[in-house]
mmCIF file of C-alpha atoms in Angstrom:
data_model
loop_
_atom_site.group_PDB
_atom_site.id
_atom_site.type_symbol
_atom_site.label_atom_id
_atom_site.label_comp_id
_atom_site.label_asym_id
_atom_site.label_seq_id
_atom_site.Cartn_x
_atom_site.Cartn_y
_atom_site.Cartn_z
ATOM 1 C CA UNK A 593 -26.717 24.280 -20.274
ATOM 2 C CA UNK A 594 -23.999 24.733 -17.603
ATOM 3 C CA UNK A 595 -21.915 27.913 -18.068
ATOM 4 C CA UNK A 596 -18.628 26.248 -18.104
ATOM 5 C CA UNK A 597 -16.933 29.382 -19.999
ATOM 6 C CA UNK A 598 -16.484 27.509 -22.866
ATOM 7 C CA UNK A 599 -16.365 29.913 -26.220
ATOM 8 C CA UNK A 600 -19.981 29.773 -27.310
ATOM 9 C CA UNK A 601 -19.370 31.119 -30.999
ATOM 10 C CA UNK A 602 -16.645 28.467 -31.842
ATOM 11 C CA UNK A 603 -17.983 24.767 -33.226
ATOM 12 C CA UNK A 604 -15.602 21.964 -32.496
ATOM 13 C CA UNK A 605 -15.162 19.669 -35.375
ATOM 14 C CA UNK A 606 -15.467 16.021 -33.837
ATOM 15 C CA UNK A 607 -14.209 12.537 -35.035
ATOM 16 C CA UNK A 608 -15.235 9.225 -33.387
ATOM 17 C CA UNK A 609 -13.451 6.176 -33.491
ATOM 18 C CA UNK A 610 -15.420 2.820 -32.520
ATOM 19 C CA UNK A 611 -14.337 -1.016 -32.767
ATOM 20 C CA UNK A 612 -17.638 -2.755 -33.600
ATOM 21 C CA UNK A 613 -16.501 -6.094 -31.595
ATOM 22 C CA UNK A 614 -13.680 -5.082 -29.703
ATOM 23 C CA UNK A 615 -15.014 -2.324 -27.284
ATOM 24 C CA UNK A 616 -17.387 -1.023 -29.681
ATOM 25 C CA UNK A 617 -18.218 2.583 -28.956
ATOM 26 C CA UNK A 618 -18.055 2.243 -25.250
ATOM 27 C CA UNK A 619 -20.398 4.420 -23.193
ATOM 28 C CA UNK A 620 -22.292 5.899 -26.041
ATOM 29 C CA UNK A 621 -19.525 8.371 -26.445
ATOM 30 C CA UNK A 622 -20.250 8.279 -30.051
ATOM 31 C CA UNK A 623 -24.053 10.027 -29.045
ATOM 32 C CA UNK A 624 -22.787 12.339 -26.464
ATOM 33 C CA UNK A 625 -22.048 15.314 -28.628
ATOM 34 C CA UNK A 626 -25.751 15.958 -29.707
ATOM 35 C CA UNK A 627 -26.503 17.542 -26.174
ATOM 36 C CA UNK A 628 -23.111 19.829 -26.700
ATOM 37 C CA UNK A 629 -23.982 22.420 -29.348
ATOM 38 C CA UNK A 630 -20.396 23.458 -29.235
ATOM 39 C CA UNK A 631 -19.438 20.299 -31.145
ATOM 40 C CA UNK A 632 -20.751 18.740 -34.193
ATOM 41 C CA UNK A 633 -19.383 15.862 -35.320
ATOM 42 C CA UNK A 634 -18.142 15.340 -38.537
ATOM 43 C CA UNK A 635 -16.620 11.684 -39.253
ATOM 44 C CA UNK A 636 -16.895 8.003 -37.914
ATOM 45 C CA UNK A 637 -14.045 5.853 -38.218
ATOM 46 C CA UNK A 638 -14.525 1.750 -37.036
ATOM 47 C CA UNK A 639 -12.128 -1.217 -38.494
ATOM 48 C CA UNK A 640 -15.298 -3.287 -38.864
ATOM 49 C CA UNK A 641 -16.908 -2.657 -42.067
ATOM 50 C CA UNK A 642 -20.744 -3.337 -41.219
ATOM 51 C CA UNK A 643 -20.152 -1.940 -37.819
ATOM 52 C CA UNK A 644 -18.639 1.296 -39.596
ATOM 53 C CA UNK A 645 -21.631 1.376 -42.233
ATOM 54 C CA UNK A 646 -24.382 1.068 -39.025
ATOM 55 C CA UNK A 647 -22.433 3.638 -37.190
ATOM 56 C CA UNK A 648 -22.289 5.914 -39.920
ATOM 57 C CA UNK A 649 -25.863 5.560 -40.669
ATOM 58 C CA UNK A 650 -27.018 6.739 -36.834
ATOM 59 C CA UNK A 651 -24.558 9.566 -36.521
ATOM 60 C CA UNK A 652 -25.786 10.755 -39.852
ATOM 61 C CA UNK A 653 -22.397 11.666 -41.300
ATOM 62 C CA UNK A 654 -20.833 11.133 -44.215
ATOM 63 C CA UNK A 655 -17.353 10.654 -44.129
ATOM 64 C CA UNK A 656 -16.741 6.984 -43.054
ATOM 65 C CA UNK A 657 -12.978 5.344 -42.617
ATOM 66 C CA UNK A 658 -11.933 1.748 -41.828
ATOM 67 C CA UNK A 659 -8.332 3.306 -40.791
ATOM 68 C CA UNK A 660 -8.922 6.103 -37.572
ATOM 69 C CA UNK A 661 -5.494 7.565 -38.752
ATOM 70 C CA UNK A 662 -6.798 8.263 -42.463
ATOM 71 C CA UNK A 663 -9.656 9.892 -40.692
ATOM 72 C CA UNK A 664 -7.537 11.591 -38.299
ATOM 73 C CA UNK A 665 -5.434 13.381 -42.039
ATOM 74 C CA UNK A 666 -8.459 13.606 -43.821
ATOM 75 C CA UNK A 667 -11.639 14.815 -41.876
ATOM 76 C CA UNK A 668 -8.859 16.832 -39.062
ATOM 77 C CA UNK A 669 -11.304 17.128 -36.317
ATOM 78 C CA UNK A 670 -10.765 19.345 -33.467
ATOM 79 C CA UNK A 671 -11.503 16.788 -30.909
ATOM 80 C CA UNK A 672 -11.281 12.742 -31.162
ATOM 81 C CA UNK A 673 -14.024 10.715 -29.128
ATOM 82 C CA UNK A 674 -11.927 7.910 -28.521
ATOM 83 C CA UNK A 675 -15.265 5.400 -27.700
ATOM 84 C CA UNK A 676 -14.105 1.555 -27.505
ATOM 85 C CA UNK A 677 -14.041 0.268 -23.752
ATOM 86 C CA UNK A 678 -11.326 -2.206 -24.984
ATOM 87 C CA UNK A 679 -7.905 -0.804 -23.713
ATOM 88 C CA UNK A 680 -5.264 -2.428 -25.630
ATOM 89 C CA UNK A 681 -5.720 0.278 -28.622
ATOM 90 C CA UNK A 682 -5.980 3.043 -26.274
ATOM 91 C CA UNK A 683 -2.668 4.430 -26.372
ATOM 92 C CA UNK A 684 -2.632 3.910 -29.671
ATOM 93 C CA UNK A 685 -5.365 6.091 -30.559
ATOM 94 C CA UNK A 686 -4.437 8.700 -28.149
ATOM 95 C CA UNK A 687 -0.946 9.391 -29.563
ATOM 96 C CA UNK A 688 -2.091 9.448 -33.000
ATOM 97 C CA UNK A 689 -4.871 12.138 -32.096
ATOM 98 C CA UNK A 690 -1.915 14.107 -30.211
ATOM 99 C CA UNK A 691 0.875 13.950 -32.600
ATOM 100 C CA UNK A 692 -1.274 15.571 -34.990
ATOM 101 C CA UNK A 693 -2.670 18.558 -32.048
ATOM 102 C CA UNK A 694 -5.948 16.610 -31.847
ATOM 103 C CA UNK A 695 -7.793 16.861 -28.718
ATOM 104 C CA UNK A 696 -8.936 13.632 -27.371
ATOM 105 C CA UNK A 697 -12.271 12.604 -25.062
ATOM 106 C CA UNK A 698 -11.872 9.086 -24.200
ATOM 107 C CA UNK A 699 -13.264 5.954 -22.486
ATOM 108 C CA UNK A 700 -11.904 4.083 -19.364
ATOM 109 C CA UNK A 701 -9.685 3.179 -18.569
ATOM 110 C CA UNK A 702 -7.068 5.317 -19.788
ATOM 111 C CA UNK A 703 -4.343 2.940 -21.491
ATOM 112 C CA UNK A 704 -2.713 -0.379 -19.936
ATOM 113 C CA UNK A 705 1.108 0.407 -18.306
ATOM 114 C CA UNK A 706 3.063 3.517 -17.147
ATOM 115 C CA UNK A 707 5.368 3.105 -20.141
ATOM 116 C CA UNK A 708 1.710 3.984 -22.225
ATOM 117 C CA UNK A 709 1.537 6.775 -20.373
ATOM 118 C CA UNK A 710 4.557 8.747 -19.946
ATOM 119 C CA UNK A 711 4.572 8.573 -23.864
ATOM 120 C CA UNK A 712 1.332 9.998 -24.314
ATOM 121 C CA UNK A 713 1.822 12.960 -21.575
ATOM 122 C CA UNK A 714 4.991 13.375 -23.295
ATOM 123 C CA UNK A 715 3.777 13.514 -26.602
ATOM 124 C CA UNK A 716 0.695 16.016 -25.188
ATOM 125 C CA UNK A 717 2.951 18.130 -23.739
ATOM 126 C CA UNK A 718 4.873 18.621 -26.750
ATOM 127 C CA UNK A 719 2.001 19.263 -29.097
ATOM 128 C CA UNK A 720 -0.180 20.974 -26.614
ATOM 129 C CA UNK A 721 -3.316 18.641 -27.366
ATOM 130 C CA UNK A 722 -5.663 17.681 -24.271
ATOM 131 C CA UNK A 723 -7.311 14.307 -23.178
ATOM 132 C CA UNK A 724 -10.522 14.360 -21.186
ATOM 133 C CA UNK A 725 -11.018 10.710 -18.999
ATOM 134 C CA UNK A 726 -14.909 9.532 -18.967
ATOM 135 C CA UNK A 727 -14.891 9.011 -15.129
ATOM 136 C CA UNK A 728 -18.338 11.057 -15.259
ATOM 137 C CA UNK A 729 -18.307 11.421 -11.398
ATOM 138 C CA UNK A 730 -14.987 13.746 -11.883
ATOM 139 C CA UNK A 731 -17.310 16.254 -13.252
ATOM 140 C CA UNK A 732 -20.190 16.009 -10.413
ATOM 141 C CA UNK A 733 -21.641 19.187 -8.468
ATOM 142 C CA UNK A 734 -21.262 16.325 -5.848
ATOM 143 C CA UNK A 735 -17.493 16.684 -5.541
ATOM 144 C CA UNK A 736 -17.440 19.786 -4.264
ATOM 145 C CA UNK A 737 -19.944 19.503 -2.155
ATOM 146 C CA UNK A 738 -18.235 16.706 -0.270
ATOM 147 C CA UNK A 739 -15.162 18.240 -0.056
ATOM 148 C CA UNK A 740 -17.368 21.316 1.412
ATOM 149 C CA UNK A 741 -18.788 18.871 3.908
ATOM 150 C CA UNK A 742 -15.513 17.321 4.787
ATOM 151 C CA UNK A 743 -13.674 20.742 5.021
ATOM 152 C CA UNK A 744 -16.786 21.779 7.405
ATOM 153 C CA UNK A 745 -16.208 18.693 9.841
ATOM 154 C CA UNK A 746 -19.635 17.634 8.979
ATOM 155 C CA UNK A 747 -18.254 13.932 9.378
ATOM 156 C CA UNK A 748 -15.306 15.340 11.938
ATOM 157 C CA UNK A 749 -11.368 14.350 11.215
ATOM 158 C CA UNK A 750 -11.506 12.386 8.142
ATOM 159 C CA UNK A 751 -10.084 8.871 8.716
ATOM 160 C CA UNK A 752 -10.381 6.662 5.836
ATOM 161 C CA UNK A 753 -12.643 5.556 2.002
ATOM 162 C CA UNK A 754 -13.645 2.699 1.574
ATOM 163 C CA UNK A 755 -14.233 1.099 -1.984
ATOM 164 C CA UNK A 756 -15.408 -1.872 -3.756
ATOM 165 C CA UNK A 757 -16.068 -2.948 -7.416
ATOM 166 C CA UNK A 758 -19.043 -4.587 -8.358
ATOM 167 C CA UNK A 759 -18.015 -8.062 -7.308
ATOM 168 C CA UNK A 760 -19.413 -9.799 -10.382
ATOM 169 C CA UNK A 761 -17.951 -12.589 -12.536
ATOM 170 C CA UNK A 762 -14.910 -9.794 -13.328
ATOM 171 C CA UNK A 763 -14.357 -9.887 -9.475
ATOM 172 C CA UNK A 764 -10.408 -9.546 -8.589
ATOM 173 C CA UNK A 765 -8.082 -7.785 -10.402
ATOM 174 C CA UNK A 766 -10.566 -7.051 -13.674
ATOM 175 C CA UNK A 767 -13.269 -5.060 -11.085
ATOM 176 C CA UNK A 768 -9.774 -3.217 -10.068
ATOM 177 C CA UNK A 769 -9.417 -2.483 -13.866
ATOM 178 C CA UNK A 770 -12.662 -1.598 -15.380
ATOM 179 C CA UNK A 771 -14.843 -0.462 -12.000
ATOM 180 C CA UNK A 772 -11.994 0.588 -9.749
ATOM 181 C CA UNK A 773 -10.288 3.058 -11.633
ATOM 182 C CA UNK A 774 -13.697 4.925 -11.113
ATOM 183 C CA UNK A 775 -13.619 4.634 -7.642
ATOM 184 C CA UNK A 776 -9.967 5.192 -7.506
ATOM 185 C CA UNK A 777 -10.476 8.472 -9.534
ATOM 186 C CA UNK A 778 -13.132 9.541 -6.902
ATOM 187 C CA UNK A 779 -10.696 8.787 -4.025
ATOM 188 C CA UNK A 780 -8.362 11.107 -5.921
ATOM 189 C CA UNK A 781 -10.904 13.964 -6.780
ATOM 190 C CA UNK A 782 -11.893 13.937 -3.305
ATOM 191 C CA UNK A 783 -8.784 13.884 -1.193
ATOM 192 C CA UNK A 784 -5.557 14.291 -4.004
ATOM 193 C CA UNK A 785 -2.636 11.288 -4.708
ATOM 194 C CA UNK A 786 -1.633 8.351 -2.531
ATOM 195 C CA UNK A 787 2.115 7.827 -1.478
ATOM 196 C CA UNK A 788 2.314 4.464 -1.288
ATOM 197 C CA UNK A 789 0.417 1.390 -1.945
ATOM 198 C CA UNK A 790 0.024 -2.284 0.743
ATOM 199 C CA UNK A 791 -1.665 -4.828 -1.174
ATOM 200 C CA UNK A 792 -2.743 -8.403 -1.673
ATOM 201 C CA UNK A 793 -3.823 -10.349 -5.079
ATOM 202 C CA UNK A 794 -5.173 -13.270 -4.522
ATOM 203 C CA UNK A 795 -6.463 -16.548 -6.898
ATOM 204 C CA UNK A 796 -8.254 -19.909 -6.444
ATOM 205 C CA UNK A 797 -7.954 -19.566 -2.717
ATOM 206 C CA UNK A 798 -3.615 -18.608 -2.552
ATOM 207 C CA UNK A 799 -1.363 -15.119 -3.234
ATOM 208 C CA UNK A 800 -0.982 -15.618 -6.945
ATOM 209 C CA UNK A 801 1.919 -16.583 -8.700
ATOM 210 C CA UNK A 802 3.708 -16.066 -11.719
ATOM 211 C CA UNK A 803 1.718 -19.160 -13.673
ATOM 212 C CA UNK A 804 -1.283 -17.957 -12.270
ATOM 213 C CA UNK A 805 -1.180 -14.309 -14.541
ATOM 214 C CA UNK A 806 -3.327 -14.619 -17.941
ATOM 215 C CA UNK A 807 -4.326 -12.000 -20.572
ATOM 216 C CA UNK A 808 -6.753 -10.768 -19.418
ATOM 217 C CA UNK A 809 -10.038 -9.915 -21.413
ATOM 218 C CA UNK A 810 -10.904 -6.642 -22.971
ATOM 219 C CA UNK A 811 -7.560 -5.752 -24.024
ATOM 220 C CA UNK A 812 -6.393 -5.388 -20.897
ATOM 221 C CA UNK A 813 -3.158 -7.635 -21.249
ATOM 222 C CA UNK A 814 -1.274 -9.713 -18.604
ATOM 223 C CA UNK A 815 -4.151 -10.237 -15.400
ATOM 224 C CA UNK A 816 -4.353 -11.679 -12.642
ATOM 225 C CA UNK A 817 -6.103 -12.428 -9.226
ATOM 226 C CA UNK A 818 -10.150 -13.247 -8.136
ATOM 227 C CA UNK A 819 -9.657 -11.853 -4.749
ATOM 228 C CA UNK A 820 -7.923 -8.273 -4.203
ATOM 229 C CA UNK A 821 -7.649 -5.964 -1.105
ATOM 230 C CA UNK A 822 -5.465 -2.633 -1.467
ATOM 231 C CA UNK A 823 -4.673 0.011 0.742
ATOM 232 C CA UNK A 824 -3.159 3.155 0.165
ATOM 233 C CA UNK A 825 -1.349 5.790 1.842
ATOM 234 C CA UNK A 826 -3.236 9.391 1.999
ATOM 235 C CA UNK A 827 -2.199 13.283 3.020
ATOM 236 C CA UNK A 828 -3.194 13.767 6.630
ATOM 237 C CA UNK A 829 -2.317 10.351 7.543
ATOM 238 C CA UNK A 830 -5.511 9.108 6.059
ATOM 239 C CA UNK A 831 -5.995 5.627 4.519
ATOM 240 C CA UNK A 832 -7.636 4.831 1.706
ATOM 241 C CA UNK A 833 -9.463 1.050 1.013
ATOM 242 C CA UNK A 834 -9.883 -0.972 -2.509
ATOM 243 C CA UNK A 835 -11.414 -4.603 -2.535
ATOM 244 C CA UNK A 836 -13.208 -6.990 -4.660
ATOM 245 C CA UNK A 837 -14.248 -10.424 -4.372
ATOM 246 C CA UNK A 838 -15.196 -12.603 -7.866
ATOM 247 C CA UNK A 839 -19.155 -13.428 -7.392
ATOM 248 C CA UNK A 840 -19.729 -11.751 -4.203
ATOM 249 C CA UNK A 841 -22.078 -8.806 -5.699
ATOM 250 C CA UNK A 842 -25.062 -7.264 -3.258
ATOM 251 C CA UNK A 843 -28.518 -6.618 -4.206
ATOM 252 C CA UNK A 844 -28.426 -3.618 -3.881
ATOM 253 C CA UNK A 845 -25.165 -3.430 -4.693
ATOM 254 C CA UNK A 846 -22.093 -2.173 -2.773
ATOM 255 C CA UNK A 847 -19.957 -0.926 -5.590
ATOM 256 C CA UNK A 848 -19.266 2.943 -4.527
ATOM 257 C CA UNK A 849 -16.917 4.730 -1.883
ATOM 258 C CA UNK A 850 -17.665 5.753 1.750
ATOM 259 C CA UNK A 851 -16.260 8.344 3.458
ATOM 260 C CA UNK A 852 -15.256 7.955 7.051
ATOM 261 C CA UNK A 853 -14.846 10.798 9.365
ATOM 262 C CA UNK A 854 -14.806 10.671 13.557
ATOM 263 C CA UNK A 855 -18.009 11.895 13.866
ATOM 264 C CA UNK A 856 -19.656 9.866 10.516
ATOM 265 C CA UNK A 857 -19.985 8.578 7.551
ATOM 266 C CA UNK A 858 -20.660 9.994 3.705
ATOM 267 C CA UNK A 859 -21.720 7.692 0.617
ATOM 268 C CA UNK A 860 -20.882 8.219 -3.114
ATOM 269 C CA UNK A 861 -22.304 6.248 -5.657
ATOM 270 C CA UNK A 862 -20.628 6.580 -9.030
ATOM 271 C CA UNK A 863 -22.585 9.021 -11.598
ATOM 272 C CA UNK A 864 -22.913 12.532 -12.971
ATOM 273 C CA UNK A 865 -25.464 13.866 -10.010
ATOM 274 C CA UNK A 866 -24.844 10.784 -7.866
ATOM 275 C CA UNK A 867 -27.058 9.672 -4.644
ATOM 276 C CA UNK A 868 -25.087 10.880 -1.791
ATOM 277 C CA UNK A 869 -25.901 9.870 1.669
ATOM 278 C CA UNK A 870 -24.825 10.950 5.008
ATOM 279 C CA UNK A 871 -24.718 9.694 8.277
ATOM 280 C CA UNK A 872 -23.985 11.740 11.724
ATOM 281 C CA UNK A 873 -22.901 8.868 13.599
ATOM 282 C CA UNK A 874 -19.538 8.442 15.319
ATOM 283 C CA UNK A 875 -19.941 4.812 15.815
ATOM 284 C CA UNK A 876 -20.778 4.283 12.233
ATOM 285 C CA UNK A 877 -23.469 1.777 13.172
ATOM 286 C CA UNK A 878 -27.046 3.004 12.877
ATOM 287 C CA UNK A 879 -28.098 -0.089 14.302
ATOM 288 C CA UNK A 880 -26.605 1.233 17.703
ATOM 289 C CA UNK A 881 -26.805 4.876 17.331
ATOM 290 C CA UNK A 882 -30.195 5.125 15.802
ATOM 291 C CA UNK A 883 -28.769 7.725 13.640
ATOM 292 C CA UNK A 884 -30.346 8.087 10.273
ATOM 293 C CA UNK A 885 -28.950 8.323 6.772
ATOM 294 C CA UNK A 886 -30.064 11.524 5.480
ATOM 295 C CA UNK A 887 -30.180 12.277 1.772
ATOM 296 C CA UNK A 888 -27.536 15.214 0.419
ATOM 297 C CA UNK A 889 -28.004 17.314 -2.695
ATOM 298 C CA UNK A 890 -25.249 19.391 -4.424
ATOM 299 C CA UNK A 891 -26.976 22.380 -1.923
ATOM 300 C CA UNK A 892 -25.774 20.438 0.814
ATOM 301 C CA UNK A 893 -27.532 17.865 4.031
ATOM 302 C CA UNK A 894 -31.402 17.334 3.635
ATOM 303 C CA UNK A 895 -31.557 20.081 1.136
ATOM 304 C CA UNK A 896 -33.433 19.692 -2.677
ATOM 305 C CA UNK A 897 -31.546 19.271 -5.122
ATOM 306 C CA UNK A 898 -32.058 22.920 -6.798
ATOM 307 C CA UNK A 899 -29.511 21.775 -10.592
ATOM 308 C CA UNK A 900 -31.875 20.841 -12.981
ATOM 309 C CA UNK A 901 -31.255 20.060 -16.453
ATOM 310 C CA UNK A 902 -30.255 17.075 -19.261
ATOM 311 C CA UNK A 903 -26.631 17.779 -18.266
ATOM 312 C CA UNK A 904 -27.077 16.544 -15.085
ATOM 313 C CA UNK A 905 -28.367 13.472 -16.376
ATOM 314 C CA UNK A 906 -26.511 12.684 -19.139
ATOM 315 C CA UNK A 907 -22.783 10.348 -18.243
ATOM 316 C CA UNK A 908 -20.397 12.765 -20.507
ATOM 317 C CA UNK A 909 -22.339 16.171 -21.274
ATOM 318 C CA UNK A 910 -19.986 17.656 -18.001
ATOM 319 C CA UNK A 911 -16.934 16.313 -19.362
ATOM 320 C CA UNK A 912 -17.484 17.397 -22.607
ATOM 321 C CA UNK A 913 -18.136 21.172 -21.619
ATOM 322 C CA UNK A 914 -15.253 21.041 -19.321
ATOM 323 C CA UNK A 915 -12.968 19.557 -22.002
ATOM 324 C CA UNK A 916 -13.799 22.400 -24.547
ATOM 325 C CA UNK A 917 -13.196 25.483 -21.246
ATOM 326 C CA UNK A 918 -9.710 23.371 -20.545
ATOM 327 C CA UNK A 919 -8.763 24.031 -24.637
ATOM 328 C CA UNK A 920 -10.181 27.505 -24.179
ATOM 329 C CA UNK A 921 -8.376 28.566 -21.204
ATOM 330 C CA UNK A 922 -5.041 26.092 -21.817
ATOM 331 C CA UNK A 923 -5.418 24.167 -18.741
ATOM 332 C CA UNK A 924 -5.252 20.699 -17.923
ATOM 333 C CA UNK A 925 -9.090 19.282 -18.019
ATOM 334 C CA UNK A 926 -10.365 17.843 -14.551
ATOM 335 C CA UNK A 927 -9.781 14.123 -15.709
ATOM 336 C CA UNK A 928 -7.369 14.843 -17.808
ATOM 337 C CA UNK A 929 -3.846 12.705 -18.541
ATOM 338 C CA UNK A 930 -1.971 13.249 -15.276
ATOM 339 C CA UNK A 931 -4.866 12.103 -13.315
ATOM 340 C CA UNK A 932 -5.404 9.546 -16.293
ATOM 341 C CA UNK A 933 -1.913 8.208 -15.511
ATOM 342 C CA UNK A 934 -2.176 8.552 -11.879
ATOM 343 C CA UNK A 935 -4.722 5.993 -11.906
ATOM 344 C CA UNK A 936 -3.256 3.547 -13.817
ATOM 345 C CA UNK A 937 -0.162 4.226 -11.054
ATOM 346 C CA UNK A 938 -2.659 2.855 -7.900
ATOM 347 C CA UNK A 939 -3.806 -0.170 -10.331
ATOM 348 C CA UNK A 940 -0.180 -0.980 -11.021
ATOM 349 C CA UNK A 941 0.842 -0.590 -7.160
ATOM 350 C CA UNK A 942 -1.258 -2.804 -6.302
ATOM 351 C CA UNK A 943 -0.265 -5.584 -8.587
ATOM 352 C CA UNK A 944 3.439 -4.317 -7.756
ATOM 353 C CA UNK A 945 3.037 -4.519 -4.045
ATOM 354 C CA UNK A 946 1.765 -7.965 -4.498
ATOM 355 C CA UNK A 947 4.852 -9.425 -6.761
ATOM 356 C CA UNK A 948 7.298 -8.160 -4.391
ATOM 357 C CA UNK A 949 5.493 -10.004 -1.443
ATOM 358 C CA UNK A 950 2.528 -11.743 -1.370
ATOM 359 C CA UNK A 951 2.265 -12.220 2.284
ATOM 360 C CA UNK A 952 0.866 -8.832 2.551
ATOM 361 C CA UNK A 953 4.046 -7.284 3.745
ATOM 362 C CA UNK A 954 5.230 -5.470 0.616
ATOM 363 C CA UNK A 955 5.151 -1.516 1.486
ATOM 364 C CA UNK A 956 5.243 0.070 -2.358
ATOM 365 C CA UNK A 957 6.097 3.596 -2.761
ATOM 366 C CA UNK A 958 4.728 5.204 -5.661
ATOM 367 C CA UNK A 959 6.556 6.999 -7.694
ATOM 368 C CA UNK A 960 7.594 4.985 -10.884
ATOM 369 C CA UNK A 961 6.835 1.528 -11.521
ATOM 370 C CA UNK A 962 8.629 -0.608 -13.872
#
């Protein structure tokens, strides 16, 4: 196990809450405390009966609740896995968890509007409790060493990331939602907060409209737009790149973030110990250069990869060890709420920037959106 200075001798009470049918328990956050010895969990709450019974049944606890907020009073965990992938109960959840000093690890993405999060960093502030974001490549060995590279002018002056969602049927402004706000995260792990946002939403072929914004599914409320390029304002006068496209996904796929620098190119691919690829081309086209991508482990360029071990494999066993050092040491956890609602922030700017011009003129500055 990674030594993340958590206390070894304490054992973390845990709660989950799951919606069989509405998010259900997300990305098997309800499992991901058997790899943590720290934590043992302790009750299961889910508003759907069966669901509730099933779950129950493979966490092998006893203490079930249809109501989260009974289980909350009754079982008082130490932490709350917060598991459905559905957003509209987010906040929700999170502010019940915090109002009673509960510690919350939670699914993406974080909660649906600003106004949901000022209240809960409010409320967490007050009471002290800490919220962990599942944007597993946060945690990665892979962060640092890309900000080593960058630091080292491996790729020269860094210029600009590029993202993109996974293009699928959710193309558009639910990609920016659900897939984005990890790539956004790994934008701002990798290079801080932007200062302003230039974007364009489009639908069915125009900028949308006002009767072209629906509710969007998984909770995530009003939605809009099948085509969506964003760019955003860096430190260092660098410029970072979000698009999707509905039904334009690769095979392979091009859902990640490149890094461009003046003398090449770095590739992340979202995950705990994530392929990383580099290329030492200032053109940034192999096909002239005859450069070659060359593979890059958390020891750095053409190296093995000397971590080992299930907690580099595993989506939330990082997270989880550097949520329980973050309530140790009173610090704010690496994905924690300010990062949380700094994502949410991009998302919003970019459906901001749109409303207040569509003809891709609109220059947003972010620093509260209403």
């Amino acid at each position: 196990m990674a030594n993340t200075g958590a206390d070894d001798k304490k054992t973390y009470r845990v709660g989950i809450i799951g919606r069989t049918g509405k998010g259900g328990y997300g990305h098997a956050l309800d499992t991901a405390w058997s790899a943590v010895p720290q934590t043992r969990v302790v009750a299961v709450s889910d508003d759907n009966k069966s669901g509730l019974g099933a779950a129950a049944r493979k966490l092998k606890v006893n203490r079930a609740f249809l109501d989260y907020r009974k289980m909350l009073d009754e079982a008082k965990p130490d932490i709350v896995a917060i598991c459905p992938r559905w957003v509209d109960q987010h906040a929700a959840m999170v502010l019940a968890a915090a109002e009673r000093g509960i510690h919350v690890y939670m699914e993406k993405p974080f909660c649906r509007t600003l106004e949901e999060a000022d209240r809960i960093v409010a409320t967490c502030e007050k009471t002290h409790a800490k919220v962990q974001i599942a944007h597993p490549t946060r945690f990665s060995p892979m962060i640092d060493t890309i900000r080593r590279l960058i630091a080292d002018g491996a790729i020269g002056k860094l210029l600009e990331f590029r993202g993109r969602g996974k293009e699928d049927r959710r193309g558009g402004g639910e990609d920016l939602w659900v897939l984005g706000s990890h790539i956004l995260d790994m934008i701002r792990a990798i290079h801080g907060a932007p200062s302003s946002c230039f974007a364009r939403v489009g639908w069915k072929g125009h900028p949308v409209t006002a009767d072209d914004v629906f509710d969007g599914p998984e909770g995530i409320g009003p939605l809009t737009g099948d085509n969506l390029q964003a760019v955003y304002q860096m430190k260092d006068n660098v410029t970072a790149h979000f698009a999707s496209v509905r039904n334009q996904a690769g095979n392979p796929r091009r859902y990640g973030l490149q890094i461009f620098g003046s003398k090449g190119v770095i590739e992340l691919i979202e995950d705990t110990l994530p392929p990383v690829q580099y290329l030492g081309d200032p053109s940034w086209s192999p096909g002239r250069s005859g450069a070659k991508w060359q593979h890059v482990s958390s020891a750095g360029i053409g190296k093995p990869e000397p971590l080992k071990g299930p907690q580099y494999k595993a989506r939330h066993t990082l997270g989880i060890l550097d949520l329980l050092e973050a309530i140790q040491d009173g610090r704010e956890p690496k994905c924690g709420m300010l990062e949380g609602r700094g994502v949410v922030e991009m998302i919003a700017a970019c459906f901001e920037s749109t409303a207040r011009d569509s003809r891709w003129r609109c220059h947003w500055k972010i620093e509260r959106i209403r």
